[in-house]
GROMACS .gro file of C-alpha atoms in nm:
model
  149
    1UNK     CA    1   9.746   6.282  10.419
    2UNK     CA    2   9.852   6.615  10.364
    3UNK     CA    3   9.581   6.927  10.328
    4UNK     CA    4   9.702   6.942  10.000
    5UNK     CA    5   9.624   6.617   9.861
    6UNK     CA    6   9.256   6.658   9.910
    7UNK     CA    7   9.056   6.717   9.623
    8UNK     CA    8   8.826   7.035   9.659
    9UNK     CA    9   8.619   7.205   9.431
   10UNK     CA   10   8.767   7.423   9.241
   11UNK     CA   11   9.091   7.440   9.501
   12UNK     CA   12   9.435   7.594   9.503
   13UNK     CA   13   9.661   7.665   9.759
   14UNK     CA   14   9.806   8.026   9.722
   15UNK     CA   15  10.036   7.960  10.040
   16UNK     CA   16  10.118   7.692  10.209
   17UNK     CA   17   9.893   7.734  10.511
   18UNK     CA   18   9.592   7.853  10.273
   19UNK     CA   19   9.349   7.670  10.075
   20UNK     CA   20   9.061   7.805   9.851
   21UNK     CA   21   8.778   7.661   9.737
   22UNK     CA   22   8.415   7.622   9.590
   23UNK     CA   23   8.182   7.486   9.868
   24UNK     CA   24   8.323   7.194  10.057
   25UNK     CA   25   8.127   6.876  10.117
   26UNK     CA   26   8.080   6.769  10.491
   27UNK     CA   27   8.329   6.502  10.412
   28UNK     CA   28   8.576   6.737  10.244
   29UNK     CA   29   8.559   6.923  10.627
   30UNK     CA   30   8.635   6.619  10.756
   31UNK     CA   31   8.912   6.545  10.562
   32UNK     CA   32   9.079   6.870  10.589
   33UNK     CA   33   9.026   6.844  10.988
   34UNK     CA   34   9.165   6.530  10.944
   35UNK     CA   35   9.477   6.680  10.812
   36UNK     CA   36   9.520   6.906  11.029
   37UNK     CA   37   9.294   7.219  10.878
   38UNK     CA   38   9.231   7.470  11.188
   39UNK     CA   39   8.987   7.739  11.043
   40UNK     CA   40   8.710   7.830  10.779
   41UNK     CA   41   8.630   8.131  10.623
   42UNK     CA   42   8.296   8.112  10.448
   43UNK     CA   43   8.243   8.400  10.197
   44UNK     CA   44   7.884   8.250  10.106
   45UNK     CA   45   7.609   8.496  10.288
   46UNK     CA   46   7.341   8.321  10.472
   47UNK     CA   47   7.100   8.383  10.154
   48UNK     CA   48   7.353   8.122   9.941
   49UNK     CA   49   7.259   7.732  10.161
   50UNK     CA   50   7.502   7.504  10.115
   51UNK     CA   51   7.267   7.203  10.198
   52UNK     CA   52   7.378   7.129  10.497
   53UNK     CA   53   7.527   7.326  10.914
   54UNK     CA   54   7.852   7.441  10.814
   55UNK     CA   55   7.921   7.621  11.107
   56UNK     CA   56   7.806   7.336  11.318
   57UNK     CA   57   7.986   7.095  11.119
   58UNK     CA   58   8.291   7.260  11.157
   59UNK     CA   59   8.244   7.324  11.553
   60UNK     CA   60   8.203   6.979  11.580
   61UNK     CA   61   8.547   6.862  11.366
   62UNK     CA   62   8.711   7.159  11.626
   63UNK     CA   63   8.740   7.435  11.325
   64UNK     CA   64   8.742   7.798  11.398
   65UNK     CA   65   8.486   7.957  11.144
   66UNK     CA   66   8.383   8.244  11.043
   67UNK     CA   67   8.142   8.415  10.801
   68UNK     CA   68   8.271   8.696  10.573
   69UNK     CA   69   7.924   8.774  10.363
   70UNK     CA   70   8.018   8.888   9.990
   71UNK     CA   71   7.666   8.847   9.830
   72UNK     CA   72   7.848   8.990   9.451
   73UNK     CA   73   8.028   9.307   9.365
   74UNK     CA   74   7.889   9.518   9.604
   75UNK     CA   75   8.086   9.363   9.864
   76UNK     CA   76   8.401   9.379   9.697
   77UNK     CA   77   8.495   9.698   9.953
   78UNK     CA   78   8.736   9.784  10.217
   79UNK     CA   79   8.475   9.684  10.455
   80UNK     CA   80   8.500   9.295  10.359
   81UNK     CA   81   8.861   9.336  10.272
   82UNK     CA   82   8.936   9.431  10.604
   83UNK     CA   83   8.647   9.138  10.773
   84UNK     CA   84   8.938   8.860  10.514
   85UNK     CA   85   9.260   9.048  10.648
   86UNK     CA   86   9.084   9.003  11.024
   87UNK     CA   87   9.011   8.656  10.974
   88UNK     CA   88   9.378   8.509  10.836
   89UNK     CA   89   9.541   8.725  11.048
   90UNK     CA   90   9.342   8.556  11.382
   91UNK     CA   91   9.443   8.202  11.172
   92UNK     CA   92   9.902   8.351  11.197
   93UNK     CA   93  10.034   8.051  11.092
   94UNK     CA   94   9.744   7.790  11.132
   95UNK     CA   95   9.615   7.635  10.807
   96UNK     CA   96   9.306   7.826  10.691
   97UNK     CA   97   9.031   7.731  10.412
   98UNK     CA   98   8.847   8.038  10.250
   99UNK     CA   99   8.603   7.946  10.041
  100UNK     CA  100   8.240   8.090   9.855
  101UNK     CA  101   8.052   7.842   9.641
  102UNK     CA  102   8.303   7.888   9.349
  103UNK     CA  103   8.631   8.047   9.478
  104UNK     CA  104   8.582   8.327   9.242
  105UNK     CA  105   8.512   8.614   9.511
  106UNK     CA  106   8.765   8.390   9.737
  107UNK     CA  107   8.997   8.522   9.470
  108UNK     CA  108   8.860   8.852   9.435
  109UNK     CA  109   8.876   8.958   9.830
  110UNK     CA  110   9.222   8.811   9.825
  111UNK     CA  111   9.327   9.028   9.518
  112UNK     CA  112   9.191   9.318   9.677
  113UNK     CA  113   9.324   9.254  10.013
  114UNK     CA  114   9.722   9.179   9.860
  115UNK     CA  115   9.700   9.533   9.676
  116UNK     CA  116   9.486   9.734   9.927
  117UNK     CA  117   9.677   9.606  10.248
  118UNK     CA  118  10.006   9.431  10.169
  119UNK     CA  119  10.099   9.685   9.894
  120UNK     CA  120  10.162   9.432   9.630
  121UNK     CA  121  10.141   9.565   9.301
  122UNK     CA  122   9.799   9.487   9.073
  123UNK     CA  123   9.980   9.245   8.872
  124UNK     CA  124  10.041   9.076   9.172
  125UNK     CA  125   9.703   9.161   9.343
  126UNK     CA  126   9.582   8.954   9.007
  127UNK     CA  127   9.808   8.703   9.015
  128UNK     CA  128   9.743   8.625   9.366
  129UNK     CA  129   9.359   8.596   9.308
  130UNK     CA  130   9.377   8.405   9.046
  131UNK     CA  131   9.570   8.127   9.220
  132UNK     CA  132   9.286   8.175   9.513
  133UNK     CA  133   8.993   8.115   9.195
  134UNK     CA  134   8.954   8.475   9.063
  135UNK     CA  135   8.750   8.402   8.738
  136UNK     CA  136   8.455   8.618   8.604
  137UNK     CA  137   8.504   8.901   8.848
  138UNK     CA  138   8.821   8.978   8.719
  139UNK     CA  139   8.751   9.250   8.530
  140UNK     CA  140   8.583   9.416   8.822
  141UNK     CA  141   8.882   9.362   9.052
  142UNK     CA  142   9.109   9.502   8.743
  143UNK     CA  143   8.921   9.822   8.772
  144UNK     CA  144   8.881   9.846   9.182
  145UNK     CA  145   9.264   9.813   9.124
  146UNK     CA  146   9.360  10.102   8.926
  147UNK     CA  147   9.446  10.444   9.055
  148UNK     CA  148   9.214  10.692   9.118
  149UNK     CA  149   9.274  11.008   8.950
   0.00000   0.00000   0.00000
């Protein structure tokens, strides 16, 4: 089984090594280790509970993980931008899930992190996040996007 064939919530695959998602069950990480997943990003602070160890979970299955806490717009700065970029770039070429509890600030940090660090163009930025679950912060990204004057 390929990662791709795996039904998560809310998923999409804006590259082929990356994956986004709403919050994984246990046996959606064990399916994607399975297939050959290698690391987690979980976007969820440790206020959100998904029910159940992720990090343990995902030690066990032999998962690299790490947390990248956006709580809501606040977080949506270079700070947390720069915690995503640190994270996929430790990941190179491995395949890498990224995930909150709906993939909407998945897509948001990775709007933010195409324009803001790999100079891609807001349309792009956009384009990008929405294929990674940008939804009802949209707007907000729109806006962190534009030019200052």
């Amino acid at each position: 089984m390929k990662l791709t064939d795996i039904q998560l919530p809310m998923g999409g695959a804006p590259s082929p090594t990356l994956l986004t998602a709403g919050q994984p069950t246990p046996s959606d990480f064990e399916a994607l280790a399975a297939a050959g997943l290698k690391h987690v990003v979980n976007l969820r602070p440790a206020s959100e509970d998904a029910g159940f160890n992720e990090a343990a979970l995902a030690t066990k299955l032999g998962l690299s993980y790490t947390v990248v806490p956006v709580a809501g717009p606040p977080d949506l700065n270079a700070q947390r931008v720069g915690e995503l970029d640190a994270a996929l770039g430790a990941a190179g070429d491995e395949p890498v899930l990224v995930h909150c509890a709906s993939s909407n600030r998945v897509g948001a940090l990775l709007a933010l992190r195409a324009a803001w660090l790999q100079n891609q163009s807001a349309e792009q930025a956009l384009a990008l996040g929405r294929a990674g679950g940008l939804t009802k912060m949209e707007p907000m990204v729109a806006q962190l996007l534009q030019p200052k004057s």
